[in-house]
Coordinates of C-alpha atoms and ligand atoms in Angstrom, one line a residue:
X459 CA 0.0 0.0 0.0
X460 CA 1.3 3.4 -0.9
X461 CA 1.1 5.6 2.2
X462 CA 0.7 9.3 1.5
X463 CA 2.5 12.0 3.6
X464 CA 0.6 12.6 6.8
X465 CA -1.3 15.8 5.8
X466 CA -2.4 14.3 2.5
X467 CA -4.1 11.3 4.1
X468 CA -7.9 12.1 3.9
X469 CA -8.4 11.5 7.6
X470 CA -5.9 14.2 8.7
X471 CA -7.8 17.3 7.4
X472 CA -11.0 15.6 8.4
X473 CA -9.6 15.3 12.0
X474 CA -8.5 18.9 11.9
X475 CA -11.9 20.1 11.0
X476 CA -13.5 17.7 13.5
X477 CA -11.2 18.9 16.2
X478 CA -12.4 22.5 15.7
X479 CA -16.0 21.3 15.9
X480 CA -15.6 19.3 19.1
X481 CA -12.8 21.1 20.9
X482 CA -15.3 22.9 23.2
X483 CA -17.3 19.8 24.0
X484 CA -16.9 18.8 27.6
X485 CA -16.7 15.4 29.2
X486 CA -19.6 16.4 31.4
X487 CA -21.7 16.9 28.3
X488 CA -20.5 13.7 26.6
X489 CA -21.3 11.6 29.6
X490 CA -24.7 13.3 30.1
X491 CA -25.6 12.5 26.5
X492 CA -24.6 8.9 26.7
X493 CA -25.2 7.2 30.1
X494 CA -23.5 4.1 28.8
X495 CA -20.3 5.9 27.7
X496 CA -18.2 4.6 30.7
X497 CA -18.9 1.0 29.6
X498 CA -19.1 1.5 25.9
X499 CA -15.7 3.2 25.5
X500 CA -13.8 0.5 27.3
X501 CA -12.0 -2.6 26.0
X502 CA -10.5 -5.6 27.7
X503 CA -7.9 -7.9 26.2
X504 CA -5.2 -10.1 27.6
X505 CA -6.4 -9.4 31.1
X506 CA -6.0 -5.6 30.7
X507 CA -9.0 -3.4 31.0
X508 CA -8.7 -0.1 29.3
X509 CA -11.3 2.6 30.1
X510 CA -10.8 5.3 27.5
X511 CA -14.2 6.9 28.0
X512 CA -12.7 9.9 29.9
X513 CA -11.1 11.2 26.7
X514 CA -12.2 14.1 24.7
X515 CA -13.5 12.0 21.8
X516 CA -16.8 11.2 20.2
X517 CA -17.7 8.2 18.1
X518 CA -16.8 10.3 15.1
X519 CA -13.3 11.1 16.5
X520 CA -12.7 7.4 17.0
X521 CA -13.9 6.6 13.5
X522 CA -11.6 9.2 12.0
X523 CA -8.6 8.1 14.1
X524 CA -9.2 4.5 13.0
X525 CA -9.3 5.7 9.4
X526 CA -6.1 7.5 10.0
X527 CA -4.5 4.3 11.2
X528 CA -5.7 2.5 8.1
X529 CA -4.5 5.2 5.8
X530 CA -1.1 5.3 7.5
X531 CA -0.5 1.6 6.6
X532 CA -0.6 0.5 10.3
X533 CA -1.8 -3.0 9.4
X534 CA 0.9 -3.4 6.8
X535 CA 3.6 -2.0 9.2
X536 CA 2.6 -4.4 11.9
X537 CA 2.8 -7.3 9.5
X538 CA 6.2 -6.0 8.2
X539 CA 7.5 -5.9 11.8
X540 CA 6.4 -9.5 12.6
X541 CA 7.7 -10.7 9.2
X542 CA 11.2 -9.4 10.0
X543 CA 11.3 -6.7 7.3
X544 CA 14.0 -4.1 7.8
X545 CA 11.6 -1.5 9.1
X546 CA 14.5 0.3 11.0
X547 CA 15.4 1.9 7.7
X548 CA 18.2 4.2 8.9
X549 CA 20.1 1.3 10.4
X550 CA 18.9 -1.2 7.9
X551 CA 17.7 -3.6 10.6
X552 CA 14.8 -5.8 11.4
X553 CA 12.8 -5.0 14.5
X554 CA 12.0 -8.3 16.1
X555 CA 11.7 -7.9 19.9
X556 CA 8.5 -9.8 19.4
X557 CA 10.6 -12.9 18.7
X558 CA 12.2 -12.6 22.2
X559 CA 8.9 -13.8 23.7
X560 CA 7.6 -16.1 21.0
X561 CA 6.8 -19.6 22.2
X562 CA 9.3 -22.4 21.4
X563 CA 7.4 -23.8 18.5
X564 CA 6.9 -20.4 16.7
X565 CA 8.6 -19.4 13.5
X566 CA 9.8 -15.9 13.0
X567 CA 12.2 -15.3 10.2
X568 CA 15.2 -13.0 10.0
X569 CA 17.0 -13.1 6.6
X570 CA 15.2 -16.3 5.9
X571 CA 16.3 -18.0 9.2
X572 CA 14.0 -18.9 12.0
X573 CA 15.3 -17.0 15.0
X574 CA 13.1 -18.6 17.7
X575 CA 15.3 -21.6 18.4
X576 CA 18.3 -19.3 19.0
X577 CA 16.2 -17.2 21.3
X578 CA 15.2 -20.2 23.3
X579 CA 18.8 -21.5 23.4
X580 CA 19.9 -18.3 25.0
X581 CA 16.9 -18.4 27.4
X582 CA 17.8 -22.0 28.4
X583 CA 21.5 -21.0 29.0
X584 CA 20.3 -18.0 31.1
X585 CA 18.0 -20.3 33.1
X586 CA 20.9 -22.8 33.7
X587 CA 23.1 -20.0 34.9
X588 CA 20.4 -18.3 37.0
X589 CA 19.6 -21.6 38.7
X590 CA 23.3 -22.1 39.6
X591 CA 23.6 -18.6 41.1
X592 CA 20.3 -18.9 43.0
X593 CA 21.1 -22.3 44.3
X594 CA 24.6 -21.3 45.5
X595 CA 26.3 -23.8 43.1
X596 CA 28.0 -21.1 41.1
X597 CA 30.8 -20.2 43.4
X598 CA 33.0 -17.2 43.6
X599 CA 36.8 -17.3 43.4
X600 CA 37.2 -18.3 47.0
X601 CA 34.4 -20.8 47.0
X602 CA 31.7 -18.6 48.5
X603 CA 28.2 -18.5 46.9
X604 CA 27.1 -15.3 45.2
X605 CA 24.9 -13.0 47.4
X606 CA 25.2 -9.8 45.4
X607 CA 24.4 -9.2 41.8
X608 CA 25.3 -5.9 40.2
X609 CA 24.1 -5.1 36.7
X610 CA 26.4 -2.6 34.9
X611 CA 24.7 -1.0 31.9
X612 CA 23.0 2.2 30.8
X613 CA 19.9 3.2 28.8
X614 CA 18.1 0.0 27.6
X615 CA 20.8 -2.1 29.3
X616 CA 19.9 -0.6 32.7
X617 CA 16.4 0.9 32.7
X618 CA 14.6 -2.3 31.8
X619 CA 16.6 -4.4 34.4
X620 CA 16.1 -1.8 37.2
X621 CA 12.4 -1.3 36.4
X622 CA 11.7 -5.1 36.2
X623 CA 13.6 -5.8 39.4
X624 CA 11.7 -3.1 41.3
X625 CA 8.4 -4.2 39.7
X626 CA 8.9 -7.9 40.5
X627 CA 10.6 -7.4 43.9
X628 CA 7.8 -9.3 45.5
X629 CA 8.8 -12.4 43.6
X630 CA 12.5 -11.9 44.1
X631 CA 15.1 -13.7 46.2
X632 CA 15.1 -11.6 49.4
X633 CA 18.4 -13.1 50.6
X634 CA 20.3 -11.7 47.7
X635 CA 21.1 -8.1 46.9
X636 CA 20.5 -6.7 43.4
X637 CA 22.0 -3.4 42.5
X638 CA 22.4 -1.4 39.3
X639 CA 25.2 0.9 38.2
X640 CA 24.6 3.1 35.1
X641 CA 25.9 6.6 35.6
X642 CA 29.5 7.4 34.8
X643 CA 29.4 9.6 37.9
X644 CA 31.6 7.5 40.3
X645 CA 29.1 7.9 43.1
X646 CA 26.8 5.4 41.4
X647 CA 29.5 2.7 41.5
X648 CA 30.8 3.6 44.9
X649 CA 27.3 3.5 46.5
X650 CA 26.4 0.3 44.6
X651 CA 29.3 -1.7 46.1
X652 CA 29.1 -0.1 49.5
X653 CA 29.4 -2.7 52.2
X654 CA 29.7 -5.6 49.7
X655 CA 32.2 -8.4 49.9
X656 CA 33.9 -8.9 46.4
X657 CA 34.0 -12.7 47.1
X658 CA 30.2 -12.8 47.1
X659 CA 29.6 -10.4 44.2
X660 CA 28.8 -11.0 40.6
X661 CA 28.9 -8.3 38.0
X662 CA 26.8 -8.6 34.9
X663 CA 28.2 -6.2 32.3
X664 CA 25.2 -5.5 30.0
X665 CA 25.8 -3.6 26.8
X666 CA 24.6 -4.3 23.3
X667 CA 27.6 -2.8 21.7
X668 CA 30.1 -3.3 24.6
X669 CA 31.6 0.0 23.7
X670 CA 29.4 2.5 25.6
X671 CA 31.6 4.9 27.5
X672 CA 29.7 4.8 30.8
X673 CA 29.3 1.1 30.9
X674 CA 32.9 0.4 30.0
X675 CA 34.2 2.9 32.5
X676 CA 32.1 1.3 35.2
X677 CA 33.1 -2.2 34.1
X678 CA 36.8 -1.3 34.4
X679 CA 36.2 0.3 37.8
X680 CA 34.4 -2.9 38.9
X681 CA 37.3 -5.0 37.8
X682 CA 39.7 -2.9 39.8
X683 CA 37.5 -3.0 42.8
X684 CA 37.2 -6.8 42.6
X685 CA 40.9 -7.3 42.0
X686 CA 41.7 -5.0 45.0
X687 CA 39.6 -7.4 47.1
X688 CA 41.6 -10.4 45.8
X689 CA 45.1 -8.9 46.1
X690 CA 45.4 -8.3 42.4
X691 CA 44.9 -11.9 41.5
X692 CA 43.8 -11.7 37.8
X693 CA 42.2 -15.1 37.7
X694 CA 39.6 -14.0 40.2
X695 CA 37.5 -12.1 37.6
X696 CA 36.4 -15.3 35.9
X697 CA 33.9 -16.3 38.5
X698 CA 32.7 -12.7 39.1
X699 CA 32.1 -11.3 35.7
X700 CA 29.6 -12.3 33.0
X701 CA 28.6 -10.3 30.0
X702 CA 25.4 -9.7 28.0
X703 CA 26.1 -8.4 24.6
X704 CA 25.9 -8.8 20.8
X705 CA 29.6 -8.1 20.5
X706 CA 31.6 -11.2 21.4
X707 CA 34.9 -9.6 20.2
X708 CA 34.7 -6.7 22.6
X709 CA 33.6 -9.0 25.4
X710 CA 36.7 -11.1 24.9
X711 CA 38.9 -8.0 24.7
X712 CA 37.6 -6.8 28.0
X713 CA 38.7 -10.2 29.5
X714 CA 35.4 -12.0 30.0
X715 CA 35.4 -15.6 28.7
X716 CA 32.7 -15.7 26.0
X717 CA 31.6 -19.0 27.6
X718 CA 30.2 -16.6 30.2
X719 CA 28.6 -14.3 27.7
X720 CA 24.8 -14.3 26.9
X721 CA 24.1 -13.0 23.5
X722 CA 21.4 -11.2 21.7
X723 CA 21.0 -9.8 18.2
X724 CA 21.1 -6.6 16.3
X725 CA 17.4 -6.9 15.6
X726 CA 16.7 -6.1 19.3
X727 CA 16.8 -2.4 20.0
X728 CA 18.4 -1.4 23.4
X729 CA 15.1 0.0 24.7
X730 CA 13.3 -3.2 23.6
X731 CA 15.7 -5.6 25.2
X732 CA 14.6 -6.1 28.8
X733 CA 13.1 -9.5 27.8
X734 CA 16.4 -10.6 26.0
X735 CA 19.5 -11.7 27.8
X736 CA 19.6 -8.1 29.1
X737 CA 17.1 -9.4 31.6
X738 CA 19.6 -11.8 33.2
X739 CA 19.6 -9.9 36.5
X740 CA 15.8 -10.1 36.4
X741 CA 15.9 -13.8 35.8
X742 CA 18.4 -14.3 38.7
X743 CA 16.2 -12.2 40.9
X744 CA 12.8 -13.9 40.2
X745 CA 13.9 -17.2 38.8
X746 CA 13.4 -18.7 35.3
X747 CA 9.8 -19.7 35.8
X748 CA 8.7 -16.2 36.6
X749 CA 10.8 -14.8 33.8
X750 CA 9.1 -17.1 31.4
X751 CA 5.7 -16.1 32.8
X752 CA 6.7 -12.5 32.0
X753 CA 7.6 -13.5 28.5
X754 CA 4.2 -15.2 28.2
X755 CA 2.5 -11.9 29.2
X756 CA 4.5 -10.0 26.5
X757 CA 3.5 -12.6 23.9
X758 CA -0.2 -12.4 24.8
X759 CA -0.2 -8.7 24.2
X760 CA 1.9 -9.1 21.0
X761 CA -0.8 -11.5 19.7
X762 CA -3.5 -9.1 20.7
X763 CA -1.8 -6.3 18.8
X764 CA -1.1 -8.4 15.8
X765 CA -4.6 -9.8 15.4
X766 CA -7.3 -7.7 17.1
X767 CA -9.3 -5.3 15.0
X768 CA -8.1 -1.8 15.5
X769 CA -11.3 -0.6 17.1
X770 CA -10.7 -3.1 19.9
X771 CA -6.9 -3.1 19.9
X772 CA -5.5 -1.6 23.2
X773 CA -2.1 -0.5 21.9
X774 CA -3.7 1.0 18.7
X775 CA -6.3 2.9 20.7
X776 CA -3.8 4.2 23.2
X777 CA -1.4 5.2 20.3
X778 CA -4.2 7.0 18.4
X779 CA -5.3 8.9 21.5
X780 CA -1.7 10.0 22.1
X781 CA -1.6 11.3 18.5
X782 CA -5.0 13.0 18.9
X783 CA -3.8 15.1 21.9
X784 CA -0.3 15.6 20.6
X785 CA -1.2 16.8 17.1
X786 CA -4.7 18.3 17.4
X787 CA -4.8 19.6 21.0
X788 CA -1.2 20.6 21.0
X789 CA -0.6 18.7 24.3
X790 CA 3.1 18.4 24.8
X791 CA 3.3 15.7 27.5
X792 CA 1.7 12.5 28.7
X793 CA 1.7 11.7 32.4
X794 CA 2.0 8.0 33.4
X795 CA 0.7 7.5 36.9
X796 CA 1.0 4.0 38.3
X797 CA -1.0 3.4 41.5
X798 CA 1.4 0.6 42.4
X799 CA 4.5 1.3 44.4
X800 CA 6.4 -1.6 42.7
X801 CA 6.1 0.3 39.4
X802 CA 8.0 3.3 40.7
X803 CA 10.6 3.1 38.0
X804 CA 8.0 2.4 35.2
X805 CA 7.7 6.1 34.1
X806 CA 11.5 6.3 33.9
X807 CA 11.6 3.1 31.8
X808 CA 8.9 4.5 29.6
X809 CA 10.8 7.7 29.0
X810 CA 13.5 5.9 27.0
X811 CA 11.0 3.6 25.3
X812 CA 8.7 6.5 24.2
X813 CA 11.1 9.4 23.7
X814 CA 14.2 7.7 22.2
X815 CA 11.7 6.0 19.9
X816 CA 9.5 8.8 18.8
X817 CA 11.6 12.0 19.4
X818 CA 12.3 12.4 15.7
X819 CA 12.2 15.3 13.3
X820 CA 12.4 13.6 10.0
X821 CA 10.3 10.9 8.3
X822 CA 11.7 7.5 7.4
X823 CA 12.7 8.9 4.0
X824 CA 14.5 11.8 5.5
X825 CA 11.9 14.7 5.0
X826 CA 11.6 17.1 7.8
X827 CA 8.2 16.7 9.5
X828 CA 5.7 19.6 9.6
X829 CA 3.8 18.2 12.5
X830 CA 4.6 17.3 16.1
X831 CA 6.0 13.9 16.9
X832 CA 6.7 12.2 20.2
X833 CA 5.3 13.8 23.3
X834 CA 7.2 14.0 26.6
X835 CA 6.4 11.1 28.9
X836 CA 6.8 11.6 32.6
X837 CA 5.2 10.5 35.9
X838 CA 5.5 9.2 39.4
X839 CA 3.5 6.7 41.3
X840 CA 0.2 7.7 42.9
X841 CA -0.6 8.9 45.5
X842 CA 2.8 10.7 45.9
X843 CA 2.2 12.7 42.7
X844 CA -1.1 13.9 44.0
X845 CA 0.8 15.9 46.7
X846 CA 3.2 17.5 44.3
X847 CA 2.5 18.0 40.6
X848 CA -1.2 17.1 40.3
X849 CA -2.1 20.7 41.1
X850 CA -0.9 21.7 37.7
X851 CA -2.7 18.8 36.0
X852 CA -6.0 19.9 37.7
X853 CA -5.8 23.7 37.6
X854 CA -2.8 24.6 35.4
X855 CA -3.1 26.1 31.9
X856 CA -1.8 23.1 30.1
X857 CA -3.6 20.0 28.9
X858 CA -1.9 16.9 30.2
X859 CA -3.5 13.6 29.2
X860 CA -2.9 11.0 31.9
X861 CA -2.6 7.2 32.0
X862 CA -3.7 5.8 35.3
X863 CA -2.5 2.3 36.0
X864 CA -4.0 0.2 38.8
X865 CA -4.4 -3.3 40.0
X866 CA -7.5 -4.8 41.6
X867 CA -5.5 -6.9 44.1
X868 CA -2.5 -5.8 46.0
X869 CA 0.5 -8.0 46.7
X870 CA 0.7 -6.5 50.2
X871 CA -2.8 -6.5 51.8
X872 CA -2.6 -4.2 54.8
X873 CA -5.8 -3.0 56.4
X874 CA -7.6 -0.4 54.4
X875 CA -4.5 0.6 52.3
X876 CA -5.6 -0.8 49.0
X877 CA -9.1 0.5 49.0
X878 CA -7.7 3.8 50.0
X879 CA -5.2 3.7 47.2
X880 CA -7.9 2.7 44.6
X881 CA -10.3 5.3 45.8
X882 CA -7.7 7.8 44.8
X883 CA -7.4 6.4 41.3
X884 CA -11.1 6.7 40.7
X885 CA -11.4 10.1 42.5
X886 CA -8.5 11.6 40.5
X887 CA -9.9 10.5 37.1
X888 CA -13.3 11.7 38.1
X889 CA -12.1 15.1 39.3
X890 CA -10.0 15.6 36.2
X891 CA -12.8 14.8 33.9
X892 CA -15.7 16.5 35.6
X893 CA -14.1 19.2 37.8
X894 CA -16.2 21.3 40.0
X895 CA -18.5 24.1 38.7
X896 CA -18.9 27.6 40.1
X897 CA -22.4 26.6 41.3
X898 CA -21.0 23.7 43.2
X899 CA -18.2 25.7 44.8
X900 CA -20.7 28.5 45.8
X901 CA -23.1 25.9 47.2
X902 CA -20.4 24.9 49.6
X903 CA -20.6 28.4 51.1
X904 CA -17.2 29.4 49.6
X905 CA -16.6 33.2 50.1
X906 CA -16.9 35.0 46.7
X907 CA -13.2 35.9 46.5
X908 CA -12.2 32.3 46.8
X909 CA -14.6 30.9 44.2
X910 CA -12.2 31.2 41.2
X911 CA -9.4 29.6 43.2
X912 CA -11.6 26.6 44.1
X913 CA -13.0 26.0 40.7
X914 CA -12.0 23.0 38.7
X915 CA -12.7 23.3 35.0
X916 CA -12.5 19.5 34.4
X917 CA -12.4 18.2 30.9
X918 CA -8.9 16.9 31.5
X919 CA -8.5 13.6 29.8
X920 CA -7.3 10.3 31.1
X921 CA -7.1 6.6 30.4
X922 CA -7.4 4.0 33.2
X923 CA -5.7 0.7 32.9
X924 CA -7.0 -1.8 35.3
X925 CA -5.3 -5.2 35.8
X926 CA -5.9 -8.0 38.3
X927 CA -2.5 -8.1 40.1
X928 CA 1.1 -7.2 39.4
X929 CA 2.4 -10.6 38.3
X930 CA 5.4 -11.2 36.0
X931 CA 2.9 -11.8 33.2
X932 CA 1.1 -8.6 33.9
X933 CA 4.3 -6.7 33.7
X934 CA 5.1 -8.2 30.3
X935 CA 1.6 -7.2 29.1
X936 CA 2.0 -3.6 30.3
X937 CA 5.4 -3.2 28.7
X938 CA 4.3 -4.7 25.4
X939 CA 1.2 -2.5 25.5
X940 CA 3.4 0.6 25.6
X941 CA 5.9 -0.8 23.0
X942 CA 3.1 -1.2 20.5
X943 CA 1.4 2.1 21.4
X944 CA 4.8 3.7 20.5
X945 CA 4.9 1.7 17.3
X946 CA 1.4 2.9 16.4
X947 CA 2.3 6.5 17.0
X948 CA 5.6 6.2 15.0
X949 CA 3.7 4.6 12.1
X950 CA 1.2 7.5 11.9
X951 CA 4.1 10.0 12.1
X952 CA 6.0 8.0 9.5
X953 CA 9.2 8.1 11.5
X954 CA 11.8 5.5 12.3
X955 CA 10.9 4.6 15.9
X956 CA 13.9 2.3 16.1
X957 CA 17.0 4.4 15.6
X958 CA 18.5 7.0 18.0
X959 CA 20.9 9.2 16.1
X960 CA 20.0 12.1 18.5
X961 CA 22.3 10.7 21.2
X962 CA 25.4 10.7 19.0
X963 CA 26.4 14.4 18.9
X964 CA 26.8 14.8 22.6
X965 CA 28.8 11.5 22.9
X966 CA 31.2 12.6 20.2
X967 CA 31.7 16.1 21.7
X968 CA 32.4 14.6 25.2
X969 CA 35.1 12.4 23.6
X970 CA 36.8 15.6 22.3
X971 CA 36.5 17.4 25.7
X972 CA 37.9 14.6 27.9
X973 CA 41.5 15.2 26.9
X974 CA 41.0 19.0 27.3
X975 CA 40.0 18.4 30.9
X976 CA 42.8 16.1 31.6
X977 CA 45.6 17.9 29.8
X978 CA 48.5 18.7 32.2
X979 CA 48.9 22.2 30.7
X980 CA 46.3 24.7 29.5
X981 CA 45.0 23.3 26.3
X982 CA 44.1 25.4 23.2
X983 CA 40.3 25.5 23.2
X984 CA 38.3 26.1 20.1
X985 CA 34.7 25.8 21.3
X986 CA 32.3 28.6 21.6
X987 CA 33.1 31.2 24.3
X988 CA 30.7 29.7 26.8
X989 CA 32.0 26.2 26.5
X990 CA 35.6 27.4 26.6
X991 CA 35.0 29.5 29.7
X992 CA 33.3 26.6 31.5
X993 CA 36.2 24.2 30.7
X994 CA 38.8 26.8 31.9
X995 CA 36.8 27.4 35.1
X996 CA 36.4 23.7 35.7
X997 CA 40.2 23.1 35.2
X998 CA 40.9 26.0 37.6
X999 CA 38.4 24.7 40.2
X1000 CA 39.9 21.3 40.2
X1001 CA 43.4 22.7 40.4
X1002 CA 44.6 21.6 37.0
X1003 CA 47.8 23.1 35.6
Ligands
F6P1262 O1 21.7 6.2 24.5 C1 21.9 5.5 23.4 C2 22.0 4.0 23.5 O2 22.5 3.5 22.4 C3 20.6 3.4 23.9 O3 19.8 3.3 22.8 C4 21.0 2.1 24.5 O4 20.0 1.5 25.2 C5 22.1 2.6 25.4 O5 22.8 3.6 24.6 C6 23.1 1.6 25.8 O6 23.8 1.0 24.8 P1 24.6 -0.4 24.9 O7 23.6 -1.4 25.4 O8 25.2 -0.7 23.6 O9 25.6 -0.1 26.0

């Protein structure tokens, strides 16, 4: 199918016109008109219930958005991804994270080769290793079992592992410590190893490329720390370092035996890799069975995305709603608000997934876009956010669509805590949607001068995602839901959601600046006057020559 540029797809101008017609409609009005709206605009699949009724949409909006999806070639693009086409055009790569969670008997081709057996071979090796570490049969250099696991990685090689560890902590080995080092700021490493015995510590160096500055700097520091604990005995590293990478050559160069390396493939993007070998720390923490249950959850959502009609397809609907607010209402951000303490790192994880994927200014064929692409994703767990930034969501001047994520059953039943938590989910979405009118405020006896302050305009949109309980499978479903929502958005905007050229410039400039900071005598600087002055001041402050 030949996809036209975005503005030339018939649904785009139609949506523009439609937006002008309905922009003033209120959720109050929409709900008054249709008493069934709350049940009608909801969809349940793979055990995830999405209530999208509190969005500023009518049936006509949804009809046009679904048309836009069709006219954008979403169906063809989904098929192309699952077929292993090289849809990451700027890097000429397939995008096959869906193969990481395909069942053993599935067939997914990459360059004519079924990748599923390789995926399961790595999973089986990971499981074998995880079981040895967990059971205490993988011994450190001095014969002690491993009690501390430290993942060293950054970006997709860190955020997924940290998020998943926190999310699944309930299922994790409580007698082991799991820590994560990502920042090149030495404090991160120093604090991560604080109080640990090298003889009981395993480092997992996770890096797709095995060349990333931060990760390699931390990996070298980790090796020095370990060797210092063993009186410089080089052989000690063998039992205390494993690698996760696609780059066997660099792993060997670093000094890790490739027998202790867990591989993945260039068709897995960093931010789509938490369910590959990059999840080794997760598997050690929760065990192979729970890890596989998580993969099962991912796969269930993949299948839903691949097969469900768009009108009942959760990731498609969420993606289209994100486009609706981003491009027609001019909303610049989306707040993700998990009412589940274990998901405290989920918004941070989503920031890389969404913004590294869709923060793009050109189309796949290199034309500059003339519409807005990826919004800013941010958030914090409820109810904490309610006592900080929700004020702005309720009464500020910006429109901030929100995703509320909640679970019917808590993993930690404690008196009235969970009902109290859930009451806040429902209250917040209700308050955002319907606000509080002037009449209501006055009827409470509010002094006239205070009435404007106590008004809530409402009409602030939200999705509510309701799941049963935060299990490993539920986590897989949630992550896959957002992955495919990002895919839907990227398809509409016609961008390459799988490259990340925007991170390159800063990396290259830092490489030039390091020698200028470390030069023994005043270097000749040829940056702009601000950068030159900052470098000179820094050198002076640290007492360089
Ligand atoms: O920030 C750019 C990036 O390439 C991310 O996409 C990636 O997740 C991260 O760096 C880490 O890369 P690697 O796993 O190769 O160390």
